[in-house]
Each structure stands twice: as C-alpha cells, then as structure tokens.
Tab-separated table of C-alpha atoms and ligand atoms in Angstrom:
chain	number	residue	atom	x	y	z
A	292	MET	CA	-140.560	-19.631	-5.417
A	293	SER	CA	-138.964	-17.158	-3.261
A	294	PRO	CA	-136.352	-14.298	-4.279
A	295	THR	CA	-133.348	-16.036	-2.922
A	296	GLU	CA	-131.044	-14.666	-5.455
A	297	ASN	CA	-128.489	-12.260	-4.167
A	298	ASP	CA	-129.572	-8.505	-4.366
A	299	THR	CA	-126.990	-7.063	-6.666
A	300	ASN	CA	-128.103	-3.618	-5.760
A	301	ALA	CA	-127.124	-4.134	-2.046
A	302	PRO	CA	-124.274	-1.997	-0.597
A	303	ASN	CA	-120.866	-3.703	-0.737
A	304	TYR	CA	-120.735	-4.946	2.855
A	305	GLY	CA	-117.906	-6.706	4.358
A	306	PHE	CA	-117.912	-10.392	4.976
A	307	GLU	CA	-118.561	-10.160	8.701
A	308	THR	CA	-121.528	-7.807	8.110
A	309	LEU	CA	-123.018	-10.192	5.556
A	310	ALA	CA	-122.545	-13.149	7.822
A	311	VAL	CA	-124.834	-11.583	10.393
A	312	HIS	CA	-127.234	-9.760	8.203
A	313	ALA	CA	-127.482	-11.032	4.738
A	314	GLY	CA	-130.931	-12.247	3.788
A	315	ALA	CA	-132.670	-11.309	7.150
A	316	ARG	CA	-134.675	-8.268	8.028
A	317	PRO	CA	-137.077	-7.631	10.845
A	318	ASP	CA	-140.294	-9.540	10.511
A	319	PRO	CA	-142.731	-7.084	9.011
A	320	THR	CA	-145.759	-8.312	10.959
A	321	THR	CA	-144.233	-8.782	14.461
A	322	GLY	CA	-140.992	-6.727	14.452
A	323	ALA	CA	-139.068	-9.883	15.542
A	324	ARG	CA	-135.457	-9.084	15.009
A	325	SER	CA	-134.112	-12.681	15.013
A	326	THR	CA	-135.416	-14.568	11.963
A	327	PRO	CA	-138.385	-16.578	13.114
A	328	ILE	CA	-138.776	-20.331	12.582
A	329	PHE	CA	-141.661	-20.500	10.135
A	330	GLN	CA	-142.802	-23.949	11.229
A	331	SER	CA	-145.693	-24.200	8.496
A	332	ASN	CA	-145.877	-26.726	5.711
A	333	ALA	CA	-147.942	-24.488	3.411
A	334	PHE	CA	-148.545	-20.801	2.793
A	335	VAL	CA	-151.925	-19.119	2.007
A	336	PHE	CA	-152.543	-17.946	-1.653
A	337	GLN	CA	-153.988	-14.121	-1.754
A	338	ASP	CA	-156.587	-15.423	-4.436
A	339	ALA	CA	-156.699	-17.944	-7.228
A	340	GLU	CA	-154.852	-15.818	-9.673
A	341	HIS	CA	-151.976	-15.451	-7.218
A	342	ALA	CA	-151.839	-19.314	-6.819
A	343	ALA	CA	-151.757	-19.756	-10.527
A	344	GLU	CA	-148.977	-17.320	-10.902
A	345	LEU	CA	-146.994	-19.105	-8.237
A	346	PHE	CA	-147.434	-22.498	-9.787
A	347	ASN	CA	-146.356	-21.150	-13.079
A	348	LEU	CA	-143.247	-19.664	-11.780
A	349	GLN	CA	-144.503	-16.196	-12.813
A	350	THR	CA	-144.109	-14.673	-9.382
A	351	PHE	CA	-141.910	-15.497	-6.353
A	352	GLY	CA	-143.469	-16.337	-3.036
A	353	PHE	CA	-144.039	-19.417	-0.666
A	354	ILE	CA	-146.264	-22.488	-1.739
A	355	TYR	CA	-145.206	-25.413	0.185
A	356	SER	CA	-142.078	-26.244	2.299
A	357	ARG	CA	-140.624	-28.894	0.147
A	358	LEU	CA	-139.812	-26.119	-2.290
A	359	THR	CA	-139.442	-22.800	-0.268
A	360	ASN	CA	-139.736	-21.905	3.382
A	361	PRO	CA	-138.989	-18.265	4.696
A	362	THR	CA	-136.533	-19.580	7.325
A	363	VAL	CA	-134.709	-21.546	4.979
A	364	SER	CA	-134.631	-18.754	2.325
A	365	VAL	CA	-132.692	-16.611	4.623
A	366	LEU	CA	-130.143	-19.274	4.923
A	367	GLU	CA	-129.896	-19.519	1.244
A	368	GLU	CA	-129.536	-15.800	0.829
A	369	ARG	CA	-127.034	-15.663	3.571
A	370	VAL	CA	-124.714	-18.385	2.098
A	371	CYS	CA	-125.183	-16.914	-1.515
A	372	ALA	CA	-124.048	-13.582	-0.395
A	373	LEU	CA	-120.915	-15.021	1.579
A	374	GLU	CA	-120.052	-16.927	-1.553
A	375	ASN	CA	-120.431	-13.845	-3.718
A	376	GLY	CA	-122.914	-15.742	-5.810
A	377	ARG	CA	-126.214	-15.222	-7.706
A	378	ALA	CA	-128.470	-17.639	-6.172
A	379	ALA	CA	-128.536	-20.617	-3.787
A	380	VAL	CA	-130.704	-23.524	-2.674
A	381	ALA	CA	-130.496	-25.147	0.715
A	382	CYS	CA	-131.367	-28.897	1.338
A	383	ALA	CA	-131.069	-31.680	3.949
A	384	THR	CA	-127.423	-32.523	3.880
A	385	GLY	CA	-124.194	-32.043	1.904
A	386	HIS	CA	-124.757	-35.290	0.183
A	387	ALA	CA	-128.330	-34.220	-0.914
A	388	ALA	CA	-126.757	-31.016	-2.173
A	389	GLN	CA	-124.349	-33.250	-4.367
A	390	PHE	CA	-127.233	-35.370	-5.518
A	391	LEU	CA	-129.383	-32.422	-6.430
A	392	LEU	CA	-126.552	-30.989	-8.413
A	393	ALA	CA	-125.914	-34.238	-10.324
A	394	ALA	CA	-129.541	-34.971	-10.925
A	395	THR	CA	-130.154	-31.465	-12.367
A	396	LEU	CA	-127.288	-31.661	-14.780
A	397	LEU	CA	-127.006	-35.329	-15.787
A	398	GLU	CA	-129.183	-37.555	-17.880
A	399	ALA	CA	-128.704	-41.363	-17.692
A	400	GLY	CA	-125.665	-42.088	-19.720
A	401	ASP	CA	-123.906	-38.759	-18.981
A	402	GLU	CA	-120.600	-38.540	-17.226
A	403	PHE	CA	-118.712	-36.160	-14.896
A	404	VAL	CA	-115.141	-36.079	-13.499
A	405	ALA	CA	-114.301	-35.729	-9.822
A	406	SER	CA	-110.916	-35.022	-7.945
A	407	LYS	CA	-109.307	-38.147	-6.416
A	408	ASN	CA	-108.872	-36.093	-3.199
A	409	LEU	CA	-112.324	-36.049	-2.009
A	410	TYR	CA	-114.351	-36.683	1.312
A	411	GLY	CA	-114.547	-40.360	1.432
A	412	GLY	CA	-118.460	-40.403	1.430
A	413	SER	CA	-118.341	-38.556	-1.935
A	414	ILE	CA	-116.094	-41.044	-3.349
A	415	THR	CA	-118.585	-43.780	-2.501
A	416	GLN	CA	-121.582	-41.686	-3.532
A	417	PHE	CA	-120.213	-40.784	-6.977
A	418	GLY	CA	-118.468	-44.065	-7.623
A	419	LEU	CA	-121.030	-46.540	-6.518
A	420	SER	CA	-124.477	-45.081	-5.952
A	421	PHE	CA	-124.559	-42.783	-8.882
A	422	ALA	CA	-123.400	-45.579	-11.155
A	423	LYS	CA	-126.633	-47.247	-10.501
A	424	LEU	CA	-128.455	-44.169	-11.763
A	425	GLY	CA	-126.556	-44.415	-15.181
A	426	TRP	CA	-124.198	-41.712	-14.144
A	427	THR	CA	-120.499	-42.458	-14.577
A	428	CYS	CA	-117.789	-40.624	-12.519
A	429	HIS	CA	-114.238	-40.585	-13.688
A	430	PHE	CA	-111.610	-39.897	-10.837
A	431	ALA	CA	-108.746	-37.756	-11.849
A	432	ASP	CA	-105.652	-36.377	-10.051
A	433	MET	CA	-106.622	-32.593	-10.106
A	434	THR	CA	-103.399	-31.539	-8.567
A	435	ASP	CA	-102.186	-31.663	-12.129
A	436	ALA	CA	-104.566	-29.737	-14.663
A	437	ASP	CA	-102.975	-31.909	-17.567
A	438	ALA	CA	-104.011	-35.035	-15.685
A	439	LEU	CA	-107.579	-33.610	-15.798
A	440	ARG	CA	-107.463	-32.720	-19.496
A	441	ALA	CA	-106.279	-36.197	-20.209
A	442	VAL	CA	-109.572	-37.792	-18.832
A	443	MET	CA	-112.002	-35.128	-20.317
A	444	ASN	CA	-114.600	-36.246	-23.074
A	445	HIS	CA	-117.577	-34.904	-24.630
A	446	LYS	CA	-120.139	-36.819	-22.431
A	447	ILE	CA	-118.598	-35.116	-19.343
A	448	LYS	CA	-121.110	-32.529	-17.982
A	449	PHE	CA	-119.226	-31.002	-14.971
A	450	ILE	CA	-115.946	-31.086	-13.050
A	451	PHE	CA	-116.146	-31.469	-9.414
A	452	CYS	CA	-113.404	-31.007	-6.696
A	453	GLU	CA	-112.811	-29.658	-3.098
A	454	ALA	CA	-110.495	-26.696	-3.141
A	455	LEU	CA	-109.062	-27.641	0.246
A	456	ALA	CA	-109.414	-31.487	0.542
A	457	ASN	CA	-109.091	-33.769	3.473
A	458	PRO	CA	-107.267	-36.087	4.254
A	459	GLY	CA	-103.959	-34.702	3.451
A	460	GLY	CA	-104.279	-30.890	3.178
A	461	VAL	CA	-104.434	-30.755	-0.663
A	462	VAL	CA	-104.974	-27.266	-2.091
A	463	LEU	CA	-105.924	-27.335	-5.766
A	464	ASP	CA	-105.116	-24.587	-8.425
A	465	LEU	CA	-108.703	-23.478	-9.055
A	466	GLU	CA	-107.586	-20.990	-11.779
A	467	ALA	CA	-105.992	-23.800	-13.758
A	468	LEU	CA	-108.973	-26.129	-13.232
A	469	ALA	CA	-111.366	-23.372	-14.271
A	470	GLY	CA	-109.444	-23.072	-17.514
A	471	VAL	CA	-110.015	-26.731	-18.333
A	472	ALA	CA	-113.745	-26.378	-17.514
A	473	ARG	CA	-113.921	-23.345	-19.805
A	474	ASP	CA	-112.343	-25.015	-22.704
A	475	TRP	CA	-114.769	-27.907	-22.496
A	476	GLY	CA	-117.668	-25.692	-21.829
A	477	VAL	CA	-118.837	-27.359	-18.646
A	478	PRO	CA	-119.274	-25.994	-15.089
A	479	LEU	CA	-116.509	-26.286	-12.478
A	480	VAL	CA	-118.122	-27.349	-9.273
A	481	VAL	CA	-116.176	-26.711	-6.008
A	482	ASP	CA	-117.109	-28.387	-2.691
A	483	ASN	CA	-116.191	-25.426	-0.518
A	484	THR	CA	-116.961	-27.280	2.940
A	485	LEU	CA	-113.565	-27.275	4.434
A	486	ALA	CA	-112.390	-24.010	3.274
A	487	THR	CA	-115.668	-22.023	3.650
A	488	PRO	CA	-116.150	-18.656	1.830
A	489	TYR	CA	-114.257	-17.199	4.725
A	490	LEU	CA	-111.022	-18.671	3.542
A	491	CYS	CA	-111.706	-18.917	-0.007
A	492	ARG	CA	-114.413	-17.912	-2.553
A	493	PRO	CA	-114.266	-20.202	-5.553
A	494	PHE	CA	-116.506	-17.941	-7.717
A	495	ASP	CA	-113.706	-15.368	-7.543
A	496	TRP	CA	-111.345	-17.873	-9.138
A	497	GLY	CA	-113.631	-18.973	-11.991
A	498	ALA	CA	-115.761	-21.787	-10.413
A	499	ASP	CA	-119.399	-21.765	-11.659
A	500	ILE	CA	-121.219	-23.825	-8.841
A	501	VAL	CA	-120.364	-24.226	-5.132
A	502	VAL	CA	-121.692	-27.053	-2.874
A	503	HIS	CA	-121.570	-27.272	0.804
A	504	SER	CA	-121.969	-29.495	3.673
A	505	ALA	CA	-123.500	-26.876	6.067
A	506	THR	CA	-123.215	-29.725	8.594
A	507	LYS	CA	-119.571	-28.625	9.015
A	508	TYR	CA	-118.240	-25.139	9.502
A	509	ILE	CA	-121.328	-23.223	8.216
A	510	GLY	CA	-123.489	-24.598	11.262
A	511	GLY	CA	-120.140	-25.041	13.088
A	512	HIS	CA	-121.502	-26.564	16.346
A	513	GLY	CA	-121.833	-30.175	15.365
A	514	ASN	CA	-125.541	-30.323	15.989
A	515	THR	CA	-127.456	-29.845	12.637
A	516	MET	CA	-127.283	-31.305	9.111
A	517	GLY	CA	-127.609	-29.330	6.031
A	518	GLY	CA	-126.421	-28.764	2.592
A	519	VAL	CA	-126.223	-25.727	-0.021
A	520	VAL	CA	-125.888	-25.427	-3.822
A	521	ALA	CA	-125.041	-21.975	-5.073
A	522	GLU	CA	-124.409	-20.667	-8.507
A	523	SER	CA	-122.179	-17.764	-9.744
A	524	GLY	CA	-124.715	-16.726	-12.320
A	525	LYS	CA	-121.871	-16.402	-14.894
A	526	PHE	CA	-122.038	-19.830	-16.751
A	527	ASP	CA	-123.324	-19.646	-20.352
A	528	TRP	CA	-125.741	-22.751	-20.705
A	529	TYR	CA	-126.276	-21.875	-24.468
A	530	GLN	CA	-122.577	-22.212	-25.529
A	531	ASN	CA	-123.094	-25.932	-26.504
A	532	ASP	CA	-125.816	-28.540	-26.667
A	533	LYS	CA	-124.709	-30.317	-23.493
A	534	PHE	CA	-127.480	-28.860	-21.182
A	535	PRO	CA	-130.813	-29.487	-22.482
A	536	CYS	CA	-132.217	-29.257	-19.070
A	537	MET	CA	-131.357	-25.583	-18.952
A	538	THR	CA	-131.980	-24.719	-22.630
A	539	GLN	CA	-135.061	-26.838	-23.793
A	540	PRO	CA	-138.649	-26.374	-22.894
A	541	ASP	CA	-139.670	-28.093	-19.722
A	542	PRO	CA	-143.065	-30.108	-20.089
A	543	ALA	CA	-143.726	-29.760	-16.332
A	544	TYR	CA	-143.951	-25.987	-16.581
A	545	HIS	CA	-145.811	-25.488	-19.777
A	546	GLY	CA	-142.771	-25.334	-22.055
A	547	LEU	CA	-140.819	-22.839	-19.837
A	548	THR	CA	-137.076	-22.881	-20.532
A	549	PHE	CA	-134.990	-22.311	-17.418
A	550	ALA	CA	-131.962	-20.642	-18.838
A	551	GLU	CA	-134.211	-18.265	-20.993
A	552	THR	CA	-136.882	-17.245	-18.352
A	553	PHE	CA	-134.646	-16.919	-15.220
A	554	GLY	CA	-131.175	-15.925	-16.953
A	555	ASP	CA	-128.464	-15.954	-14.497
A	556	PHE	CA	-130.314	-17.848	-11.867
A	557	GLY	CA	-131.846	-20.363	-14.108
A	558	PHE	CA	-129.762	-23.321	-12.626
A	559	SER	CA	-130.871	-22.611	-9.053
A	560	MET	CA	-134.505	-22.213	-10.236
A	561	ARG	CA	-134.403	-25.597	-12.223
A	562	LEU	CA	-132.672	-27.374	-9.290
A	563	ARG	CA	-135.354	-26.222	-6.800
A	564	ALA	CA	-138.562	-26.203	-9.098
A	565	VAL	CA	-137.756	-29.713	-10.596
A	566	THR	CA	-135.101	-31.507	-8.722
A	567	LEU	CA	-135.870	-30.674	-5.252
A	568	ARG	CA	-139.571	-30.757	-5.775
A	569	ASP	CA	-139.443	-34.241	-7.364
A	570	TYR	CA	-136.834	-36.020	-5.135
A	571	GLY	CA	-137.614	-33.969	-1.870
A	572	PRO	CA	-134.350	-33.788	0.359
A	573	THR	CA	-135.539	-30.512	1.883
A	574	LEU	CA	-134.157	-28.735	4.689
A	575	SER	CA	-136.347	-28.113	7.646
A	576	ALA	CA	-137.109	-24.766	9.004
A	577	GLN	CA	-135.829	-25.745	12.427
A	578	SER	CA	-132.442	-26.955	10.959
A	579	ALA	CA	-132.188	-23.819	8.870
A	580	TRP	CA	-132.564	-21.742	11.989
A	581	ASN	CA	-129.916	-23.618	13.729
A	582	LEU	CA	-127.493	-23.070	10.822
A	583	LEU	CA	-128.268	-19.453	10.652
A	584	GLN	CA	-127.401	-19.190	14.455
A	585	GLY	CA	-124.082	-20.809	13.520
A	586	VAL	CA	-123.220	-18.965	10.267
A	587	GLU	CA	-123.403	-15.443	12.204
A	588	THR	CA	-120.032	-16.358	13.865
A	589	LEU	CA	-118.435	-18.168	10.762
A	590	PRO	CA	-115.651	-15.495	10.379
A	591	LEU	CA	-114.931	-15.441	14.115
A	592	ARG	CA	-114.795	-19.202	14.384
A	593	MET	CA	-112.679	-19.721	11.327
A	594	GLU	CA	-110.123	-17.157	12.515
A	595	ARG	CA	-109.823	-19.244	15.785
A	596	HIS	CA	-109.894	-22.596	14.056
A	597	CYS	CA	-107.127	-21.738	11.686
A	598	ALA	CA	-104.918	-19.978	14.352
A	599	ASN	CA	-105.148	-23.049	16.586
A	600	ALA	CA	-104.666	-25.379	13.723
A	601	GLN	CA	-101.435	-23.622	12.637
A	602	VAL	CA	-100.016	-23.859	16.237
A	603	ILE	CA	-100.803	-27.387	16.616
A	604	ALA	CA	-99.432	-28.305	13.375
A	605	GLU	CA	-96.204	-26.766	14.072
A	606	PHE	CA	-96.162	-28.447	17.610
A	607	LEU	CA	-96.662	-31.814	15.930
A	608	ASP	CA	-94.119	-31.248	13.139
A	609	SER	CA	-91.457	-30.849	15.717
A	610	HIS	CA	-92.508	-33.718	18.031
A	611	PRO	CA	-90.044	-36.622	18.292
A	612	LYS	CA	-92.968	-39.154	18.116
A	613	ILE	CA	-94.543	-37.775	14.909
A	614	ALA	CA	-93.346	-39.066	11.547
A	615	TRP	CA	-94.911	-36.470	9.249
A	616	VAL	CA	-97.615	-33.747	9.244
A	617	SER	CA	-99.873	-32.883	6.192
A	618	TYR	CA	-100.947	-29.408	6.619
A	619	ALA	CA	-100.848	-26.681	3.949
A	620	GLY	CA	-100.088	-23.963	6.621
A	621	LEU	CA	-96.622	-25.577	7.041
A	622	THR	CA	-93.909	-24.195	4.800
A	623	SER	CA	-92.804	-27.855	4.177
A	624	SER	CA	-95.870	-28.648	2.733
A	625	PRO	CA	-95.957	-29.056	-1.114
A	626	TYR	CA	-99.316	-27.061	-1.198
A	627	HIS	CA	-97.978	-24.099	0.849
A	628	ALA	CA	-97.655	-21.895	-2.213
A	629	LEU	CA	-101.123	-22.671	-3.452
A	630	ALA	CA	-102.535	-22.249	0.139
A	631	ARG	CA	-100.998	-18.541	0.323
A	632	LYS	CA	-102.610	-17.871	-2.958
A	633	TYR	CA	-106.074	-19.315	-2.366
A	634	LEU	CA	-106.356	-19.366	1.528
A	635	PRO	CA	-104.437	-16.218	2.547
A	636	LYS	CA	-106.397	-16.129	5.984
A	637	GLY	CA	-105.442	-19.619	6.860
A	638	ALA	CA	-105.137	-23.299	5.568
A	639	GLY	CA	-108.167	-24.530	7.394
A	640	ALA	CA	-108.370	-26.720	10.611
A	641	VAL	CA	-108.686	-30.250	9.355
A	642	PHE	CA	-105.435	-32.055	8.735
A	643	THR	CA	-103.490	-35.443	9.143
A	644	PHE	CA	-100.313	-36.646	10.773
A	645	GLY	CA	-98.456	-39.836	11.091
A	646	VAL	CA	-97.505	-41.283	14.443
A	647	LYS	CA	-94.518	-43.437	14.749
A	648	GLY	CA	-95.468	-46.822	15.896
A	649	GLY	CA	-98.231	-47.517	13.249
A	650	PHE	CA	-101.663	-48.865	13.913
A	651	ALA	CA	-101.253	-49.668	17.561
A	652	ALA	CA	-99.842	-46.268	18.311
A	653	GLY	CA	-102.623	-44.590	16.374
A	654	GLU	CA	-105.167	-46.583	18.603
A	655	THR	CA	-103.330	-45.621	21.856
A	656	VAL	CA	-103.578	-41.885	20.862
A	657	VAL	CA	-107.253	-41.767	20.025
A	658	ASN	CA	-108.030	-43.826	23.363
A	659	ALA	CA	-105.842	-41.593	25.464
A	660	VAL	CA	-107.057	-38.052	24.496
A	661	GLU	CA	-109.299	-36.170	26.965
A	662	ILE	CA	-110.502	-32.992	25.191
A	663	PHE	CA	-110.384	-34.198	21.620
A	664	SER	CA	-113.547	-36.344	20.854
A	665	HIS	CA	-113.118	-39.629	18.949
A	666	LEU	CA	-115.799	-39.492	16.314
A	667	ALA	CA	-116.392	-39.341	12.544
A	668	ASN	CA	-117.141	-35.554	12.067
A	669	VAL	CA	-115.308	-32.263	11.137
A	670	GLY	CA	-115.896	-28.600	11.598
A	671	ASP	CA	-117.268	-28.463	15.086
A	672	THR	CA	-116.240	-25.863	17.735
A	673	ARG	CA	-115.079	-28.874	19.580
A	674	SER	CA	-111.731	-30.444	18.644
A	675	LEU	CA	-112.195	-33.962	17.019
A	676	ILE	CA	-109.869	-36.849	16.296
A	677	ILE	CA	-110.112	-40.088	14.260
A	678	HIS	CA	-107.933	-42.936	13.213
A	679	PRO	CA	-109.270	-43.773	9.857
A	680	ALA	CA	-107.532	-47.239	9.671
A	681	SER	CA	-109.483	-48.615	12.467
A	682	THR	CA	-112.720	-46.838	11.864
A	683	THR	CA	-113.969	-45.127	8.503
A	684	HIS	CA	-111.454	-47.019	6.308
A	685	ARG	CA	-111.310	-50.391	8.243
A	686	GLN	CA	-112.956	-52.270	5.428
A	687	LEU	CA	-110.378	-51.424	2.904
A	688	THR	CA	-107.114	-53.543	2.017
A	689	PRO	CA	-103.823	-51.960	3.200
A	690	GLU	CA	-103.076	-50.803	-0.327
A	691	GLN	CA	-106.609	-49.056	-0.684
A	692	GLN	CA	-105.952	-47.492	2.802
A	693	ASP	CA	-102.604	-45.952	1.663
A	694	ALA	CA	-104.089	-44.759	-1.597
A	695	ALA	CA	-106.918	-42.997	0.312
A	696	GLY	CA	-104.371	-41.329	2.627
A	697	ALA	CA	-105.694	-43.537	5.484
A	698	GLY	CA	-102.640	-45.747	6.176
A	699	PRO	CA	-102.162	-47.510	9.676
A	700	ASP	CA	-100.120	-44.600	11.118
A	701	VAL	CA	-102.614	-41.767	9.845
A	702	ILE	CA	-104.529	-39.718	12.484
A	703	ARG	CA	-107.022	-36.958	11.335
A	704	LEU	CA	-107.579	-33.958	13.520
A	705	SER	CA	-110.336	-31.350	13.252
A	706	ILE	CA	-109.117	-28.517	15.511
A	707	GLY	CA	-111.715	-26.632	17.504
A	708	ILE	CA	-111.834	-23.163	19.079
A	709	GLU	CA	-110.798	-24.278	22.594
A	710	SER	CA	-107.637	-22.798	24.321
A	711	VAL	CA	-104.820	-23.991	22.321
A	712	ALA	CA	-102.454	-24.735	25.175
A	713	ASP	CA	-105.012	-27.085	26.528
A	714	LEU	CA	-105.196	-28.989	23.123
A	715	ILE	CA	-101.473	-29.215	22.954
A	716	ALA	CA	-101.114	-30.562	26.510
A	717	ASP	CA	-103.891	-33.076	25.556
A	718	LEU	CA	-102.062	-34.370	22.585
A	719	GLU	CA	-98.724	-34.368	24.444
A	720	GLN	CA	-100.018	-36.683	27.183
A	721	ALA	CA	-101.616	-38.974	24.665
A	722	LEU	CA	-98.511	-39.243	22.592
A	723	ALA	CA	-96.439	-40.054	25.753
A	724	ARG	CA	-98.371	-43.239	25.955
A	725	THR	CA	-97.263	-44.459	22.603
B	1064	PLP	C1	-119.274	-34.049	5.453
B	1064	PLP	C2	-118.990	-33.690	3.985
B	1064	PLP	C3	-119.773	-33.929	2.859
B	1064	PLP	C4	-121.126	-34.608	3.099
B	1064	PLP	O1	-122.075	-33.825	3.865
B	1064	PLP	P1	-123.165	-34.315	4.915
B	1064	PLP	O2	-123.824	-33.144	5.283
B	1064	PLP	O3	-122.471	-35.295	5.831
B	1064	PLP	O4	-124.158	-35.079	3.940
B	1064	PLP	C5	-119.347	-33.585	1.695
B	1064	PLP	N1	-118.218	-33.004	1.451
B	1064	PLP	C6	-117.350	-32.676	2.498
B	1064	PLP	C7	-115.972	-32.180	2.207
B	1064	PLP	C8	-117.656	-33.153	3.803
B	1064	PLP	O5	-116.783	-32.959	4.866
C-alpha cells in the first residue's frame, strides 16, 4: 500500500499550487523533476519481513501495480488534495470508479438512491448492469430534498448525485442533500466530473465521497481515460450497522477491520485492498502520467472554459433561431441562485440549447459546424457538439427522449478553450443554414 492519504501537516497551499505540486517530489534516485512513468508491474521487497508487512497492510509501499503504482499514487494524492479530501484511489475509468464505490459499500440485496439528473451512462450502469449484481438503484428528483426523503429506506447504503449535471445545467443544493444523508446515516457521494474541484468542492458542503471521470476535465485533453474515488475522512462508519464491510473483521486480511485499523482513510484502504485488488480495473502508469500533465493546468483551463461558455450561452440566448438555453450561468436559469452559491467561479462549460426547427434543424447544425467536433465526449480543450436525439439517445421513444432532456431540438455543447469569437462565428454560420 502507498501513503496516498492527504498530508494534513502540509502548508495551506492555494489551489493552483496544489494542481502543479501536490503528491509530487523530485525523484530521490535520479533527481527527475517531472514525475517518472514507473512502467513496472512489481516492486522488489527489502527482505522477507518487509514483504510480510506489506501483505498484512502493516506498512505502506508498493507490491504490484494492480493495487498501487508510484505514478498512479501521485495522481491520487493530487486529486485528493484538490478535493480537500483525506485519501483517494485512481482507476481505469469513471465507470470503474462508480463500480468500485458500489462494490465496496453494497452487498447483494442492498439498495442506493441516485439523482435522476445523471450522465446517461451512469443511469444505464446503475439501473441495468448493477441490477444484475443484486444492487437496486432508486432514481429520485434531487432538485427537491423532500423528494429524496420520500424514497429513503433502511436498505439504502448511499446517496449519489452530480452537483452540476448534464444535460440541462442542473445545480443541486448539496447542503440540503447532505442533511438527508446525515439523517439516514449514509454517505453522500458526489460525481464531481463536470464541476471539478476548481468550481466546487463537495466535501466543503458535507459530501462524504467524491467520484470523478478523470477522462473529462481532470485530464482535460480528450486523450486519456481514468477515474478517481476520494473520501473526506469524516464519515462515521460505526454510527449504525449498515456497513459491515468497514466495521467487521475481514477474513482476507487475518481479521483486520478497515474502519478500526485505518480510521479516517479506511474506506479508501478497503476499496483498494479488497475491491480494486479483486476486480482489477486499474489505471495504467502511462495513463496516470497523461492525466497528471493535464491536471496541472486545471485551474487555467476551467477559467477559460467557463468564461467562453458564459459568452456563448448569452450569445445563443439572444439568437432569433434559438428556442431556449439551459445554462446555470444565465440569470434566467432556475438554477442561477444555486450556481452562485456552489459554483461562484463559473457554471461549468457543458450545456444544452434548443434550436427552432426541431430534429432536422439540430442535424443541420451539427453537420455544418467546422471548429466544433461532432462526438460523444465532454471536457476537452476542443469545443464539442452533439445532437442527442440522433445519436446517444436515438434508441429511446420520443417520451423517453424528452424525460432525459434529449428531445428532438436539443443540442449539447462542451465549450473548449479556443478564441471565443471563432466559436461564435462557427455557431452563427451553422445556424444560418437552418
Ligand atoms: C463520462 C462521465 C462518466 C463516466 O466516465 P468514463 O470515464 O467515461 O467511464 C461519469 N460521470 C460523468 C458526469 C461523466 O461525464
């Protein structure tokens, strides 16, 4: 195991300093200043006793890269510091992060509740694939904490939401949701992919666990997949009997109890030493390195992403061929007040709008753009566009498309960091063809 928990004795550095430095130090043997790619499956033990201690989780260190790798550890510490958390585990994708979270906390027959406003892939993973493992997901309207309270029951082991959700620019009241989680003695888990810790730190508002698709803004360049699970270290696993995984002795580690032995980073230890070890969706050292390159500029990129998105949302909002724009940065958005509270530095850079002329007009726009790329991704330096009704949501009925915020006229943008005047000119010429 490696010491991937946040060093609580570190000076109180600013976000931009942490984005460049947290978790990294010059390589002690070579002096290399940039974090090396430790392209090694396994790591030599000092002697038999050291090996035994590592296998018993009695000391920190590296054994085998399915569990820990020095390059991956730097990324884990980096994201953990940016989220102001206690410990973090990186893995192969955002979906792997969600799987590791659920597989750590849930037994077959357990339940959890997720926001209705979720990344489409998460709705499928939770609603269909998790059901095959005996885990039941209830979907609730989390724009209303009372609607969440109404679906809670004693089998529910966690509450899952996106603070800033796509499609639709929905911003949730994290403090209110954290209150429900506290009342029921379960962790609030926030998928912080679209906000990133630069815009919002869910732990500061009472969340207990954060998951990321590092594929998006953390890496930020549309070239590497990755995921992260981070914990605040503040959740009390002993407050009820819902979490035997944390509070009961583990036979795989000679009766070790994770919450007792590791205290405020016990969840991350369990997620790594049992779930990641046994299911294996590990992040490669090369991918960790790519993501580290990206995360150094997270604050700079997010600033530009948000500034560009705000200008483009305002441009579209006043365009005669646009029916509506759903962006929490617009004063007309029902989520504007929540965005000002939880996302004071900007409302993110992924949003939807409706083009007059429906399905055909939507197809025309995505065919006509030149700088925007027509593809299914978000959080790239490049500006991206997609018409969900003719692509990602094509298989759904018109009623299902509407419910998912993917009606025939809906276009989703992920605004990049290019010159905003060029992006506006591109959209202008595309809209002129509708
Ligand atoms: C992309 C995405 C995911 C899934 O992440 P992958 O890295 O594609 O597995 C989860 N949540 C959100 C909000 C996403 O945008």
